[in-house]
């Protein structure tokens, strides 16, 4: 505005503006260009400096916004030592069995350990090399849901590197399996980390998601190979969709199983939460096949993770606490059984509960 009026400078300085009249030929002429600060009136000087200040403010704001857009945490190397191992025939001794109906309207009854391990149902069992969870198919009357299992580790964690070796993932119409961490008694305040989760045919691969209380967003710079989905982790947005990342098709389901499974590794630290996936033929050499090996895994040599949840707009230490490792197989429910998913996306037959 000031610059526009200065372009018509002779008209700007006039008596109607309450300013001294222009110089006459008999008066001392101005020295230098009319653009020289020495030639400016007080009002013009104030106006120009106001413009300069405004431009400076714009430059500063733009620089701050640019800095925020490029902000990224310091994932400096950490040294890990083996703390816990869940494996072998005593695998299920490390877990409590959740019992009752499913909180997400799933079509299951989660049964106690005694029922799950009974000869009649045999829903959980472990050998020297693997542990198995499955859904009952023996009952002819499942009108209120099928028997299934949900196990929760007795120990809770507040950080660490978690390595999950998975041989086979359940998939097919009506299924909703998950491998995740949470503090069920303090949800969502203590957060939820979904490491492995898919529904029905699982044609889209694995989805990794965070669910939190208010104040955790992923609308920031991230370094990941997966595809970012919704970016607000707060459970009261997007129908509790959380902030998810979608993996490729071979990260879960039929392709995953055909390739012999693989390893999911989740590093949870103050700087953020990152999840890697390695197919059976691409497992890093520093992840030992023999758990008696004391060599330390080094995530800094693994390349970009499949999912990256940095702490830029999310206080990881505040939103994630006292997490138990949970594995369960749900059926139908609010995700797998939703008609828009069950029928329209996955083309499954009839009603989910009938199937």
Short mmCIF file of C-alpha atoms in Angstrom, two decimals:
data_model
loop_
_atom_site.label_atom_id
_atom_site.label_comp_id
_atom_site.label_asym_id
_atom_site.label_seq_id
_atom_site.Cartn_x
_atom_site.Cartn_y
_atom_site.Cartn_z
CA UNK A 1 0.00 0.00 0.00
CA UNK A 2 2.70 2.49 0.94
CA UNK A 3 4.75 1.52 -2.07
CA UNK A 4 1.79 2.04 -4.33
CA UNK A 5 1.28 5.61 -3.06
CA UNK A 6 5.00 6.31 -3.28
CA UNK A 7 4.93 5.50 -7.00
CA UNK A 8 2.81 8.62 -7.35
CA UNK A 9 5.02 10.54 -4.98
CA UNK A 10 4.18 14.14 -6.10
CA UNK A 11 0.49 13.47 -5.55
CA UNK A 12 1.15 11.76 -2.22
CA UNK A 13 2.84 14.77 -0.65
CA UNK A 14 0.26 17.51 -0.72
CA UNK A 15 -1.47 19.95 1.57
CA UNK A 16 -4.59 17.84 1.80
CA UNK A 17 -2.52 15.20 3.57
CA UNK A 18 -1.54 17.79 6.18
CA UNK A 19 2.08 17.69 5.07
CA UNK A 20 4.40 20.60 4.11
CA UNK A 21 4.00 21.75 0.50
CA UNK A 22 6.50 20.61 -2.11
CA UNK A 23 9.74 22.48 -2.51
CA UNK A 24 9.73 25.40 -4.91
CA UNK A 25 12.58 26.25 -7.21
CA UNK A 26 13.70 28.92 -4.77
CA UNK A 27 13.96 26.44 -1.93
CA UNK A 28 16.87 24.17 -1.29
CA UNK A 29 16.54 21.21 -3.60
CA UNK A 30 16.50 17.68 -2.30
CA UNK A 31 19.69 15.78 -2.42
CA UNK A 32 19.84 12.38 -4.02
CA UNK A 33 17.08 10.16 -5.40
CA UNK A 34 13.53 10.31 -4.17
CA UNK A 35 14.08 6.67 -3.12
CA UNK A 36 16.86 7.71 -0.78
CA UNK A 37 15.81 7.43 2.90
CA UNK A 38 17.18 10.95 3.44
CA UNK A 39 14.46 12.26 1.17
CA UNK A 40 11.58 10.50 2.92
CA UNK A 41 9.04 12.21 5.18
CA UNK A 42 8.31 10.79 8.62
CA UNK A 43 5.07 9.18 7.51
CA UNK A 44 6.70 7.57 4.50
CA UNK A 45 9.59 6.37 6.63
CA UNK A 46 7.21 4.75 9.10
CA UNK A 47 5.27 3.19 6.26
CA UNK A 48 8.31 1.69 4.60
CA UNK A 49 9.63 0.27 7.83
CA UNK A 50 6.21 -1.16 8.52
CA UNK A 51 6.38 -2.93 5.17
CA UNK A 52 9.88 -4.16 5.90
CA UNK A 53 8.71 -5.50 9.24
CA UNK A 54 5.78 -7.21 7.56
CA UNK A 55 8.00 -8.83 4.98
CA UNK A 56 10.40 -9.92 7.67
CA UNK A 57 7.52 -11.46 9.61
CA UNK A 58 6.42 -13.38 6.52
CA UNK A 59 9.94 -14.62 5.94
CA UNK A 60 10.30 -15.68 9.58
CA UNK A 61 6.91 -17.42 9.63
CA UNK A 62 7.68 -19.22 6.39
CA UNK A 63 11.02 -20.34 7.77
CA UNK A 64 9.40 -21.65 10.96
CA UNK A 65 6.72 -23.51 9.01
CA UNK A 66 9.37 -24.96 6.75
CA UNK A 67 11.40 -26.02 9.77
CA UNK A 68 8.37 -27.71 11.31
CA UNK A 69 7.58 -29.53 8.08
CA UNK A 70 11.13 -30.92 8.01
CA UNK A 71 11.33 -31.72 11.72
CA UNK A 72 12.34 -35.30 12.43
CA UNK A 73 13.50 -37.01 15.63
CA UNK A 74 16.99 -38.21 16.35
CA UNK A 75 16.90 -41.99 16.01
CA UNK A 76 20.47 -42.30 17.23
CA UNK A 77 21.79 -45.85 17.61
CA UNK A 78 20.88 -47.76 20.76
CA UNK A 79 22.52 -50.89 22.14
CA UNK A 80 20.09 -53.70 22.92
CA UNK A 81 20.47 -56.70 25.20
CA UNK A 82 18.09 -59.66 25.35
CA UNK A 83 15.66 -59.31 28.27
CA UNK A 84 12.79 -61.76 27.63
CA UNK A 85 12.19 -64.73 25.36
CA UNK A 86 8.78 -66.22 24.59
CA UNK A 87 9.37 -69.54 22.89
CA UNK A 88 9.26 -73.33 23.16
CA UNK A 89 6.87 -75.53 25.08
CA UNK A 90 6.49 -73.01 27.89
CA UNK A 91 5.39 -70.24 25.50
CA UNK A 92 1.87 -69.89 26.92
CA UNK A 93 3.11 -69.83 30.52
CA UNK A 94 4.06 -66.20 29.88
CA UNK A 95 0.46 -65.18 29.16
CA UNK A 96 -2.87 -64.68 30.87
CA UNK A 97 -6.00 -65.72 29.00
CA UNK A 98 -8.62 -63.03 28.58
CA UNK A 99 -12.12 -64.49 28.98
CA UNK A 100 -15.53 -63.28 27.91
CA UNK A 101 -17.04 -61.54 24.93
CA UNK A 102 -15.10 -59.30 22.57
CA UNK A 103 -15.18 -55.53 23.20
CA UNK A 104 -15.43 -54.75 19.47
CA UNK A 105 -18.63 -56.79 18.97
CA UNK A 106 -16.73 -59.78 17.68
CA UNK A 107 -18.57 -63.05 17.15
CA UNK A 108 -16.42 -65.01 19.62
CA UNK A 109 -16.21 -66.28 23.18
CA UNK A 110 -12.68 -65.93 24.49
CA UNK A 111 -12.12 -69.01 26.61
CA UNK A 112 -9.88 -69.62 29.65
CA UNK A 113 -6.58 -71.47 29.50
CA UNK A 114 -8.07 -74.76 30.69
CA UNK A 115 -10.64 -74.79 27.89
CA UNK A 116 -8.18 -73.65 25.25
CA UNK A 117 -5.66 -76.35 26.16
CA UNK A 118 -8.16 -79.15 26.67
CA UNK A 119 -8.07 -82.18 24.36
CA UNK A 120 -11.60 -81.37 23.27
CA UNK A 121 -10.75 -77.96 21.82
CA UNK A 122 -6.94 -77.69 21.65
CA UNK A 123 -7.03 -74.00 20.71
CA UNK A 124 -3.56 -73.19 22.02
CA UNK A 125 -0.59 -75.53 22.04
CA UNK A 126 3.18 -75.17 21.80
CA UNK A 127 6.00 -77.38 20.66
CA UNK A 128 9.74 -76.97 20.63
CA UNK A 129 9.68 -74.71 17.56
CA UNK A 130 6.28 -73.04 17.40
CA UNK A 131 3.16 -72.00 19.28
CA UNK A 132 -0.30 -72.08 17.73
CA UNK A 133 -3.53 -70.16 18.35
CA UNK A 134 -6.70 -71.13 16.54
CA UNK A 135 -10.50 -70.83 16.49
CA UNK A 136 -12.78 -73.74 17.33
CA UNK A 137 -14.64 -75.37 14.46
CA UNK A 138 -16.02 -78.39 16.32
CA UNK A 139 -19.13 -76.87 17.90
CA UNK A 140 -22.25 -77.27 15.79
CA UNK A 141 -24.10 -74.56 17.73
CA UNK A 142 -22.19 -71.31 17.46
CA UNK A 143 -25.23 -69.05 17.39
CA UNK A 144 -23.65 -66.61 19.87
CA UNK A 145 -20.10 -66.89 18.59
CA UNK A 146 -17.27 -69.38 18.29
CA UNK A 147 -14.71 -70.28 20.93
CA UNK A 148 -11.47 -68.42 20.36
CA UNK A 149 -8.46 -67.19 22.33
CA UNK A 150 -6.92 -63.92 23.37
CA UNK A 151 -3.65 -64.08 25.29
CA UNK A 152 -2.00 -61.15 27.12
CA UNK A 153 1.57 -61.19 28.41
CA UNK A 154 1.91 -61.14 32.17
CA UNK A 155 4.77 -58.70 31.87
CA UNK A 156 4.23 -55.09 30.81
CA UNK A 157 6.71 -52.90 28.94
CA UNK A 158 7.48 -49.20 28.52
CA UNK A 159 10.01 -49.40 25.67
CA UNK A 160 12.16 -51.89 23.83
CA UNK A 161 12.82 -53.78 20.64
CA UNK A 162 10.24 -56.54 20.08
CA UNK A 163 10.98 -59.26 17.52
CA UNK A 164 8.09 -61.48 16.41
CA UNK A 165 8.80 -64.56 14.30
CA UNK A 166 5.52 -65.50 12.59
CA UNK A 167 5.11 -68.68 10.56
CA UNK A 168 1.47 -68.47 9.53
CA UNK A 169 -1.27 -65.81 9.62
CA UNK A 170 -4.99 -66.59 9.73
CA UNK A 171 -7.05 -65.10 6.91
CA UNK A 172 -10.37 -65.67 5.16
CA UNK A 173 -13.88 -64.27 5.32
CA UNK A 174 -14.95 -63.21 8.85
CA UNK A 175 -11.45 -63.32 10.40
CA UNK A 176 -9.95 -60.42 12.35
CA UNK A 177 -6.63 -61.51 13.91
CA UNK A 178 -4.17 -59.17 15.58
CA UNK A 179 -0.80 -59.02 17.30
CA UNK A 180 -0.70 -55.86 19.36
CA UNK A 181 0.28 -54.14 22.60
CA UNK A 182 -1.83 -52.16 25.05
CA UNK A 183 -2.68 -51.58 28.70
CA UNK A 184 -6.27 -52.72 28.60
CA UNK A 185 -7.12 -51.27 32.01
CA UNK A 186 -5.99 -47.80 30.93
CA UNK A 187 -7.08 -47.57 27.31
CA UNK A 188 -6.78 -45.25 25.44
CA UNK A 189 -4.73 -43.16 27.90
CA UNK A 190 -1.84 -45.63 27.76
CA UNK A 191 -2.17 -46.18 24.03
CA UNK A 192 -2.26 -49.14 21.68
CA UNK A 193 0.32 -50.37 19.17
CA UNK A 194 -1.04 -52.68 16.46
CA UNK A 195 1.92 -54.52 14.97
CA UNK A 196 0.02 -57.04 12.84
CA UNK A 197 -3.65 -56.72 11.92
CA UNK A 198 -5.86 -57.57 8.94
CA UNK A 199 -9.40 -58.65 8.18
CA UNK A 200 -11.18 -61.14 5.92
CA UNK A 201 -9.17 -62.03 2.82
CA UNK A 202 -6.38 -59.63 3.84
CA UNK A 203 -5.68 -58.85 0.18
CA UNK A 204 -4.21 -55.46 1.10
CA UNK A 205 -1.54 -56.85 3.42
CA UNK A 206 -0.80 -55.90 7.01
CA UNK A 207 -1.96 -52.69 8.68
CA UNK A 208 0.07 -51.17 11.52
CA UNK A 209 -1.74 -48.60 13.66
CA UNK A 210 -1.47 -46.46 16.78
CA UNK A 211 -4.50 -45.61 18.91
CA UNK A 212 -4.16 -42.93 21.57
CA UNK A 213 -5.87 -40.32 23.68
CA UNK A 214 -6.03 -36.77 22.34
CA UNK A 215 -2.87 -35.02 21.18
CA UNK A 216 -1.03 -37.51 18.95
CA UNK A 217 -0.82 -36.89 15.21
CA UNK A 218 1.30 -38.21 12.35
CA UNK A 219 0.86 -35.31 9.92
CA UNK A 220 4.63 -34.91 9.89
CA UNK A 221 7.77 -35.96 8.04
CA UNK A 222 8.12 -39.76 8.12
CA UNK A 223 10.59 -42.22 6.68
CA UNK A 224 8.76 -45.44 5.82
CA UNK A 225 8.09 -47.80 2.92
CA UNK A 226 4.43 -48.39 3.75
CA UNK A 227 1.48 -46.21 2.72
CA UNK A 228 0.22 -43.77 5.32
CA UNK A 229 -3.54 -43.86 5.99
CA UNK A 230 -5.34 -41.63 8.50
CA UNK A 231 -2.99 -39.41 10.50
CA UNK A 232 -4.82 -38.56 13.73
CA UNK A 233 -4.18 -41.26 16.34
CA UNK A 234 -6.84 -39.97 18.76
CA UNK A 235 -9.44 -42.68 19.33
CA UNK A 236 -12.34 -40.22 19.03
CA UNK A 237 -11.57 -39.34 15.40
CA UNK A 238 -12.39 -41.28 12.23
CA UNK A 239 -14.38 -43.86 14.21
CA UNK A 240 -11.26 -44.88 16.16
CA UNK A 241 -9.41 -45.68 12.95
CA UNK A 242 -6.16 -44.54 14.57
CA UNK A 243 -3.14 -43.50 12.51
CA UNK A 244 -2.37 -46.44 10.27
CA UNK A 245 0.20 -47.54 7.72
CA UNK A 246 -0.58 -50.15 5.07
CA UNK A 247 1.97 -52.72 3.99
CA UNK A 248 2.16 -54.54 0.66
CA UNK A 249 0.20 -57.70 -0.06
CA UNK A 250 3.02 -60.05 0.92
CA UNK A 251 3.16 -58.63 4.46
CA UNK A 252 0.16 -60.72 5.54
CA UNK A 253 -2.17 -63.52 4.52
CA UNK A 254 -1.89 -65.95 1.63
CA UNK A 255 1.30 -64.52 0.12
CA UNK A 256 2.92 -64.18 3.52
CA UNK A 257 2.14 -67.79 4.40
CA UNK A 258 3.26 -69.13 1.02
CA UNK A 259 6.64 -67.45 1.54
CA UNK A 260 7.16 -69.18 4.87
CA UNK A 261 6.14 -66.21 7.01
CA UNK A 262 8.65 -63.71 8.29
CA UNK A 263 9.71 -61.41 11.08
CA UNK A 264 8.14 -58.24 12.40
CA UNK A 265 10.37 -56.07 14.56
CA UNK A 266 8.96 -53.13 16.49
CA UNK A 267 11.30 -50.57 18.08
CA UNK A 268 9.57 -48.44 20.70
CA UNK A 269 11.56 -45.54 22.15
CA UNK A 270 11.12 -41.89 23.09
CA UNK A 271 12.01 -40.72 19.56
CA UNK A 272 9.20 -42.77 18.04
CA UNK A 273 7.82 -46.18 17.17
CA UNK A 274 9.05 -47.99 14.06
CA UNK A 275 8.03 -51.34 12.60
CA UNK A 276 10.04 -53.41 10.11
CA UNK A 277 8.98 -56.47 8.15
CA UNK A 278 11.40 -59.06 6.79
CA UNK A 279 10.37 -61.98 4.62
CA UNK A 280 11.75 -65.38 5.54
CA UNK A 281 14.53 -65.11 2.97
CA UNK A 282 15.51 -61.54 3.91
CA UNK A 283 15.97 -61.63 7.67
CA UNK A 284 18.95 -59.50 8.77
CA UNK A 285 21.93 -61.44 10.02
CA UNK A 286 21.91 -59.59 13.35
CA UNK A 287 18.49 -61.07 14.24
CA UNK A 288 19.58 -64.45 15.60
CA UNK A 289 17.71 -67.59 14.61
CA UNK A 290 19.08 -69.19 17.76
CA UNK A 291 17.78 -67.26 20.76
CA UNK A 292 20.70 -68.42 22.87
CA UNK A 293 22.84 -66.21 20.64
CA UNK A 294 23.71 -63.06 22.54
CA UNK A 295 24.45 -60.90 19.50
CA UNK A 296 22.55 -57.62 19.60
CA UNK A 297 20.20 -56.60 16.76
CA UNK A 298 20.98 -53.23 15.20
CA UNK A 299 17.89 -51.54 13.66
CA UNK A 300 20.07 -48.75 12.27
CA UNK A 301 21.35 -51.19 9.67
CA UNK A 302 17.91 -52.36 8.55
CA UNK A 303 17.01 -49.50 6.23
CA UNK A 304 13.67 -47.71 6.21
CA UNK A 305 10.97 -49.33 8.34
CA UNK A 306 7.62 -50.40 6.95
CA UNK A 307 5.93 -47.98 9.37
CA UNK A 308 7.37 -44.93 11.10
CA UNK A 309 5.56 -43.10 13.91
CA UNK A 310 7.90 -40.24 14.99
CA UNK A 311 7.41 -38.19 18.15
CA UNK A 312 7.25 -34.87 16.25
CA UNK A 313 3.59 -34.25 17.11
CA UNK A 314 3.15 -37.10 19.59
CA UNK A 315 4.72 -37.46 23.02
CA UNK A 316 5.51 -41.16 22.84
CA UNK A 317 6.45 -41.44 26.52
CA UNK A 318 3.19 -39.84 27.58
CA UNK A 319 0.88 -41.72 25.22
CA UNK A 320 2.31 -45.24 25.53
CA UNK A 321 2.80 -46.94 28.90
CA UNK A 322 2.63 -50.34 30.59
CA UNK A 323 1.97 -52.33 27.42
CA UNK A 324 1.23 -56.04 27.39
CA UNK A 325 1.80 -58.15 24.28
CA UNK A 326 -1.54 -59.45 23.01
CA UNK A 327 -2.46 -62.01 20.34
CA UNK A 328 -6.02 -62.91 19.45
CA UNK A 329 -8.27 -64.12 16.65
CA UNK A 330 -11.56 -62.27 16.46
CA UNK A 331 -14.43 -62.96 14.06
CA UNK A 332 -16.63 -60.36 12.37
CA UNK A 333 -16.94 -57.41 14.76
CA UNK A 334 -16.91 -53.72 13.94
CA UNK A 335 -14.22 -54.02 11.26
CA UNK A 336 -14.26 -57.44 9.59
CA UNK A 337 -18.05 -57.69 9.92
CA UNK A 338 -18.89 -54.22 8.71
CA UNK A 339 -20.94 -54.61 5.52
CA UNK A 340 -18.87 -52.00 3.67
CA UNK A 341 -15.78 -54.11 4.34
CA UNK A 342 -17.07 -57.67 4.51
CA UNK A 343 -19.28 -57.50 1.41
CA UNK A 344 -18.15 -54.54 -0.69
CA UNK A 345 -14.37 -54.61 -0.19
CA UNK A 346 -13.67 -58.30 0.40
CA UNK A 347 -16.66 -59.77 -1.51
CA UNK A 348 -17.48 -62.27 1.23
CA UNK A 349 -20.79 -64.17 1.05
CA UNK A 350 -23.95 -63.57 3.07
CA UNK A 351 -23.84 -62.17 6.59
CA UNK A 352 -20.55 -62.40 8.45
CA UNK A 353 -21.96 -64.13 11.55
CA UNK A 354 -23.88 -66.64 9.40
CA UNK A 355 -20.71 -67.46 7.50
#
